[in-house]
CSV table of C-alpha atoms in Angstrom, one decimal:
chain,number,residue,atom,x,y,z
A,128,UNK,CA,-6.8,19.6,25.3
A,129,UNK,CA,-10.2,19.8,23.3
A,130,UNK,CA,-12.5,17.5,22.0
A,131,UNK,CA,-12.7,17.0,18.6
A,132,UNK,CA,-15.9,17.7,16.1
A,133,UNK,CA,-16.5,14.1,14.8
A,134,UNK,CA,-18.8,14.1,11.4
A,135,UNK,CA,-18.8,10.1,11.1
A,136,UNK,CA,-17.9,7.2,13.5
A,137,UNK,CA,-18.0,3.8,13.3
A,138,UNK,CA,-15.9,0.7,13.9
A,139,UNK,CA,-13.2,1.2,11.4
A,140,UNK,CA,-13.0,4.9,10.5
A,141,UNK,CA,-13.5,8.4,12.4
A,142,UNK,CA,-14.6,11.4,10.0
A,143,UNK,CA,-13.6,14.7,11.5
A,144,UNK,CA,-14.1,18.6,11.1
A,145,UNK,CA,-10.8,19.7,12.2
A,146,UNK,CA,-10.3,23.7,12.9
A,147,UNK,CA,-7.6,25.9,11.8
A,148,UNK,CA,-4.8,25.9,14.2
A,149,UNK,CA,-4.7,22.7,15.0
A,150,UNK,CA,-2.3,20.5,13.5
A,151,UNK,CA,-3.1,16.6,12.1
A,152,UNK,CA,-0.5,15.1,14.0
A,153,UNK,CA,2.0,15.8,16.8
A,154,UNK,CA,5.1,18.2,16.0
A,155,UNK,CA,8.6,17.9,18.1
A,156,UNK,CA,8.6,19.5,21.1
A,157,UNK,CA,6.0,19.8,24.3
A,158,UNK,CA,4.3,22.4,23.1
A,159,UNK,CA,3.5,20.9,19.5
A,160,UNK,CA,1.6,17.6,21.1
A,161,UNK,CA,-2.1,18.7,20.9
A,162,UNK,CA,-3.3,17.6,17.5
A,163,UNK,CA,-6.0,15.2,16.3
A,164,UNK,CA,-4.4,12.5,16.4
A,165,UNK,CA,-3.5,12.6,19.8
A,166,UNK,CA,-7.4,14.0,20.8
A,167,UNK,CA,-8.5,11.0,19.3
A,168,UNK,CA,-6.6,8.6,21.2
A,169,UNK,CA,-7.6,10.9,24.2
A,170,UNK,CA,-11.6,10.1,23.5
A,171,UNK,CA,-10.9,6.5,22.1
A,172,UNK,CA,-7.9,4.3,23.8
A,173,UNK,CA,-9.0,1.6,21.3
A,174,UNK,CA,-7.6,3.2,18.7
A,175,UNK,CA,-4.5,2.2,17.0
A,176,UNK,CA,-1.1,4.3,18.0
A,177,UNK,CA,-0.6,5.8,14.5
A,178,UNK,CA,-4.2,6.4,12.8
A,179,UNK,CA,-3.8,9.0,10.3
A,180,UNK,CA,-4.7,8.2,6.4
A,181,UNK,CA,-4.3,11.6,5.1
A,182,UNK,CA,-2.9,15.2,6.7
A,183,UNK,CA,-4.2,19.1,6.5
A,184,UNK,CA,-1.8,21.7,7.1
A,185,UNK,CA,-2.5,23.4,10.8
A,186,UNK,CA,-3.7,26.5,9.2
A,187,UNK,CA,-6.1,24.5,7.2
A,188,UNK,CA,-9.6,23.8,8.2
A,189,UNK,CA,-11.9,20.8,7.3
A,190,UNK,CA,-12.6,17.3,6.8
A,191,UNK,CA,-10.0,14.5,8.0
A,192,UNK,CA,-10.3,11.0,7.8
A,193,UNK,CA,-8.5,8.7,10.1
A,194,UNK,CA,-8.9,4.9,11.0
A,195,UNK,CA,-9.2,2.9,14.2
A,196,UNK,CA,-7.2,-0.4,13.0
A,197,UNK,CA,-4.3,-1.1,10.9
A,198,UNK,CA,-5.9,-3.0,7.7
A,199,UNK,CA,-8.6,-0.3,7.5
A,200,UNK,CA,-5.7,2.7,8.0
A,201,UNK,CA,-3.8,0.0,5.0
A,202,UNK,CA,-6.3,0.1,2.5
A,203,UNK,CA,-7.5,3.9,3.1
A,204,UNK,CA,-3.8,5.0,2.2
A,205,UNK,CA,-3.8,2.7,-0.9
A,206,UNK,CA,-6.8,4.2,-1.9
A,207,UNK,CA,-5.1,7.7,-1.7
A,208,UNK,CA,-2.0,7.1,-3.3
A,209,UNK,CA,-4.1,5.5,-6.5
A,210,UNK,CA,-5.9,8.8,-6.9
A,211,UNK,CA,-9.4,6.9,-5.6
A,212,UNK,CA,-10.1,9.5,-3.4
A,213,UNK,CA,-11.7,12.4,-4.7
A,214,UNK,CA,-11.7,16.0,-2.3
A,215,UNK,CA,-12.7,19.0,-2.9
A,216,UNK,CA,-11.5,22.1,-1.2
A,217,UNK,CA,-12.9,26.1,-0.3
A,218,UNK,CA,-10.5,29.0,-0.6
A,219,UNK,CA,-11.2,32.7,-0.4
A,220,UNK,CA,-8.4,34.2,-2.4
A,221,UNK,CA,-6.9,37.6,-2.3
A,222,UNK,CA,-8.0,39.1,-5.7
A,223,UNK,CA,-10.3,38.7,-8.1
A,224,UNK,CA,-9.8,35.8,-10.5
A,225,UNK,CA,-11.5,36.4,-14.3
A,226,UNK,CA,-11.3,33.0,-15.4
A,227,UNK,CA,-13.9,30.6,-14.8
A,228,UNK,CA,-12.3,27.4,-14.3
A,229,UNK,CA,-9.1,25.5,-15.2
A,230,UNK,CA,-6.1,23.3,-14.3
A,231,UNK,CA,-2.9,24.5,-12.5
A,232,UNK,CA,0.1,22.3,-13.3
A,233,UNK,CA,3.4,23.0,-11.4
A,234,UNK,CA,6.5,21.5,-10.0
A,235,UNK,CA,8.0,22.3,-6.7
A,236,UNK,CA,9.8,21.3,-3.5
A,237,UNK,CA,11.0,22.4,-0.3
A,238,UNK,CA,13.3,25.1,0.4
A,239,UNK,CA,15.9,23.8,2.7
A,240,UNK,CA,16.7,27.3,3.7
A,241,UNK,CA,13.7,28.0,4.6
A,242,UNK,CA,11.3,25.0,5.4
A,243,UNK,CA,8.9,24.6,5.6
A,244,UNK,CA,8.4,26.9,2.5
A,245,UNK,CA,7.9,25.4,-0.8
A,246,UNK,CA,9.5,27.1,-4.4
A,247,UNK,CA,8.8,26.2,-7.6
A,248,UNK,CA,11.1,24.3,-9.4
A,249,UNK,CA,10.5,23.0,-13.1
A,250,UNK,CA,13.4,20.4,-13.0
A,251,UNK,CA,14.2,19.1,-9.3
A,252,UNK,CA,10.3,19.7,-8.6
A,253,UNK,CA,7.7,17.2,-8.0
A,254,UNK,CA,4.5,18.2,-10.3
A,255,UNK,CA,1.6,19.1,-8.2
A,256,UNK,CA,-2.2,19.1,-10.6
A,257,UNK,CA,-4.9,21.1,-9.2
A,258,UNK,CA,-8.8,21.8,-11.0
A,259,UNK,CA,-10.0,24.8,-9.9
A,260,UNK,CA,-13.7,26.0,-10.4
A,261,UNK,CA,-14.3,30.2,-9.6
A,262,UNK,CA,-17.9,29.9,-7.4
A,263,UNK,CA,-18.2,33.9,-7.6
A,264,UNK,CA,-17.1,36.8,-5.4
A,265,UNK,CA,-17.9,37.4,-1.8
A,266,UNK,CA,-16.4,40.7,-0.5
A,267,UNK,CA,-14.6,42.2,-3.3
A,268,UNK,CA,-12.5,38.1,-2.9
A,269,UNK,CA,-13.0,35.0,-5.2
A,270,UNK,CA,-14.2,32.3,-3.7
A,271,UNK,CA,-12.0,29.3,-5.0
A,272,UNK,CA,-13.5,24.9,-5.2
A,273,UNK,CA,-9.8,23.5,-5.5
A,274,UNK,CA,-10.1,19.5,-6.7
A,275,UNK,CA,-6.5,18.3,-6.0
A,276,UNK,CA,-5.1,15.4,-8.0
A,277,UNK,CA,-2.2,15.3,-6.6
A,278,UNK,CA,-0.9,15.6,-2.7
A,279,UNK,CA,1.9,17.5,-2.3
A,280,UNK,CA,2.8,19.4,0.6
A,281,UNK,CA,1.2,23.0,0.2
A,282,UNK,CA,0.0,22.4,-3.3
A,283,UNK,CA,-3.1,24.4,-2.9
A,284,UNK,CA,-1.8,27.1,-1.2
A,285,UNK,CA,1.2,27.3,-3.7
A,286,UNK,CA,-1.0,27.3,-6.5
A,287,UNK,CA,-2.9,30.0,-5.7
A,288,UNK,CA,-0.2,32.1,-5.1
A,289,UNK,CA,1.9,31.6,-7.8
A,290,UNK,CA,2.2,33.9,-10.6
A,291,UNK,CA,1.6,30.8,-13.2
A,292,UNK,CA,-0.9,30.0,-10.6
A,293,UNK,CA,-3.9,31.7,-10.0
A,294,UNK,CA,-2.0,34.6,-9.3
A,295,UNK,CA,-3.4,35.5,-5.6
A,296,UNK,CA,-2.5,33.6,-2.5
A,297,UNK,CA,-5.1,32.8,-0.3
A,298,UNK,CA,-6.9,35.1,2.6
A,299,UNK,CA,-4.6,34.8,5.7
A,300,UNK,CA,-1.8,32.5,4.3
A,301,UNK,CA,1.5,33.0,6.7
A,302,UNK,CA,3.8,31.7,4.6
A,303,UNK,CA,2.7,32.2,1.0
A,304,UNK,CA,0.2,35.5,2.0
A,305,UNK,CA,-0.7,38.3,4.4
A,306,UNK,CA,-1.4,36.1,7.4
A,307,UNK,CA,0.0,37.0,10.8
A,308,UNK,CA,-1.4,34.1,13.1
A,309,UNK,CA,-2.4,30.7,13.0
A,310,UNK,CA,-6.6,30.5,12.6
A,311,UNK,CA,-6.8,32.6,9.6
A,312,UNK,CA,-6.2,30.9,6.5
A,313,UNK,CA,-9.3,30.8,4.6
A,314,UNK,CA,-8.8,26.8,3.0
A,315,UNK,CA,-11.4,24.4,4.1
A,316,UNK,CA,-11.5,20.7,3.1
A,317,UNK,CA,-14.9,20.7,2.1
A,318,UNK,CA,-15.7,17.0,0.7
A,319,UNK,CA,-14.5,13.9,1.2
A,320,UNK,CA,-15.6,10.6,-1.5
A,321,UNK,CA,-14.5,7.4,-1.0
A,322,UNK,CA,-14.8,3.6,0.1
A,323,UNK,CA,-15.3,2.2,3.2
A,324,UNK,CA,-12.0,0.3,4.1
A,325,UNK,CA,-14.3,-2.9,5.2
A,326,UNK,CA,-17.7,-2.8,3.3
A,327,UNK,CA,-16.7,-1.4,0.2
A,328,UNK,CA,-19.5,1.3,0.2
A,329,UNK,CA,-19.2,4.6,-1.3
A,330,UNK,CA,-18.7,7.6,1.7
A,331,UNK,CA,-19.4,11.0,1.0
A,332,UNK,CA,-19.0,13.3,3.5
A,333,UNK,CA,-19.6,17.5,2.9
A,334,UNK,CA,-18.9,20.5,5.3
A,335,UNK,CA,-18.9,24.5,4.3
A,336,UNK,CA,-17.1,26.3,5.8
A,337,UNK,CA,-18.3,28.9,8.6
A,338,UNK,CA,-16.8,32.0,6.4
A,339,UNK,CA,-18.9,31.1,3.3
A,340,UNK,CA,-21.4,32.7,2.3
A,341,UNK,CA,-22.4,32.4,-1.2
């Protein structure tokens, strides 16, 4: 098991720049137990059993947030599920996009028959909103900011793929793509804005990914 790239430590909260591949928390099985969470325990036994705020796919690459004790993991969630947290996502997407920006509104949910894939689904859905900002073209493939208002499970990835989204799904996507292996999806959690769980100071924290170049 590796160590993890921490970005910000400090009493209450661990800022980290997780890779694709790994996933956020541990899956069922043996073989599904090396995760951040579980690193992080590894390199600090201090920290509380449970100390995820917010999750990234395993494909998906970038910044993570995660807290040490339970009041500061408390009020980090609270702050996510009021919309108080603002992120801001990189995706290199299959295609190139004309517009310049906009706002992707659609509903979806899982498909039982075949999880962990999600379909869209205008009446049983759950409304996922997504800004979007083209930053230009970088090998023939748009480079995507996503600003997600909303959390659900795979929204970015849907979004980008859908025909009523942005029409292309993003470079090395398994399930919604071309991918063929975990490592390649091309979504990087780039910023992370919000308040410090005990001081109440503003945190910024930015990371590019390795792939971009522009």
């Amino acid at each position: 098991m590796s160590l993890l790239d921490i970005i910000h430590q400090d009493a209450h909260i661990v800022v980290v720049n997780k890779p694709s591949g790994l996933l956020s928390v541990p899956g069922r099985g043996p073989d599904m137990q090396d995760c951040v969470v579980n690193r992080l325990r590894k390199m600090m036994p201090h920290c509380m059993e449970q100390p995820s705020v917010h999750r990234l796919d395993m494909d998906t690459s970038g910044l993570q947030l995660l807290a040490l004790q339970p009041e500061g993991q408390r009020r980090l969630c609270l702050q996510f599920q009021e919309h108080e947290v603002r992120k801001l996502y990189y995706a290199l997407i299959e295609g190139v996009v004309a517009e310049d920006s906009g706002t992707i509104e659609l509903a979806f949910r899982l498909d039982p028959d075949n999880r962990p894939f999600q379909v869209h689904d205008p009446v049983q859905g759950k409304t996922g909103i997504t800004h979007w900002r083209n930053l230009g073209l970088q090998d023939g493939q748009t480079v995507v900011e996503f600003e997600p208002r909303t959390g659900r499970t795979h929204q970015l990835r849907l979004h980008a793929a859908h025909e009523r989204g942005l029409g292309f799904p993003i470079v090395g996507d398994r399930l919604y793509g071309t991918g063929t292996a975990p490592g390649q999806l091309r979504l990087h959690s780039g910023l992370l804005d919000f308040k410090h769980p005990h001081s109440g100071l503003p945190m910024v924290f930015k990371n590019r990914p390795a792939w971009l170049r522009l």
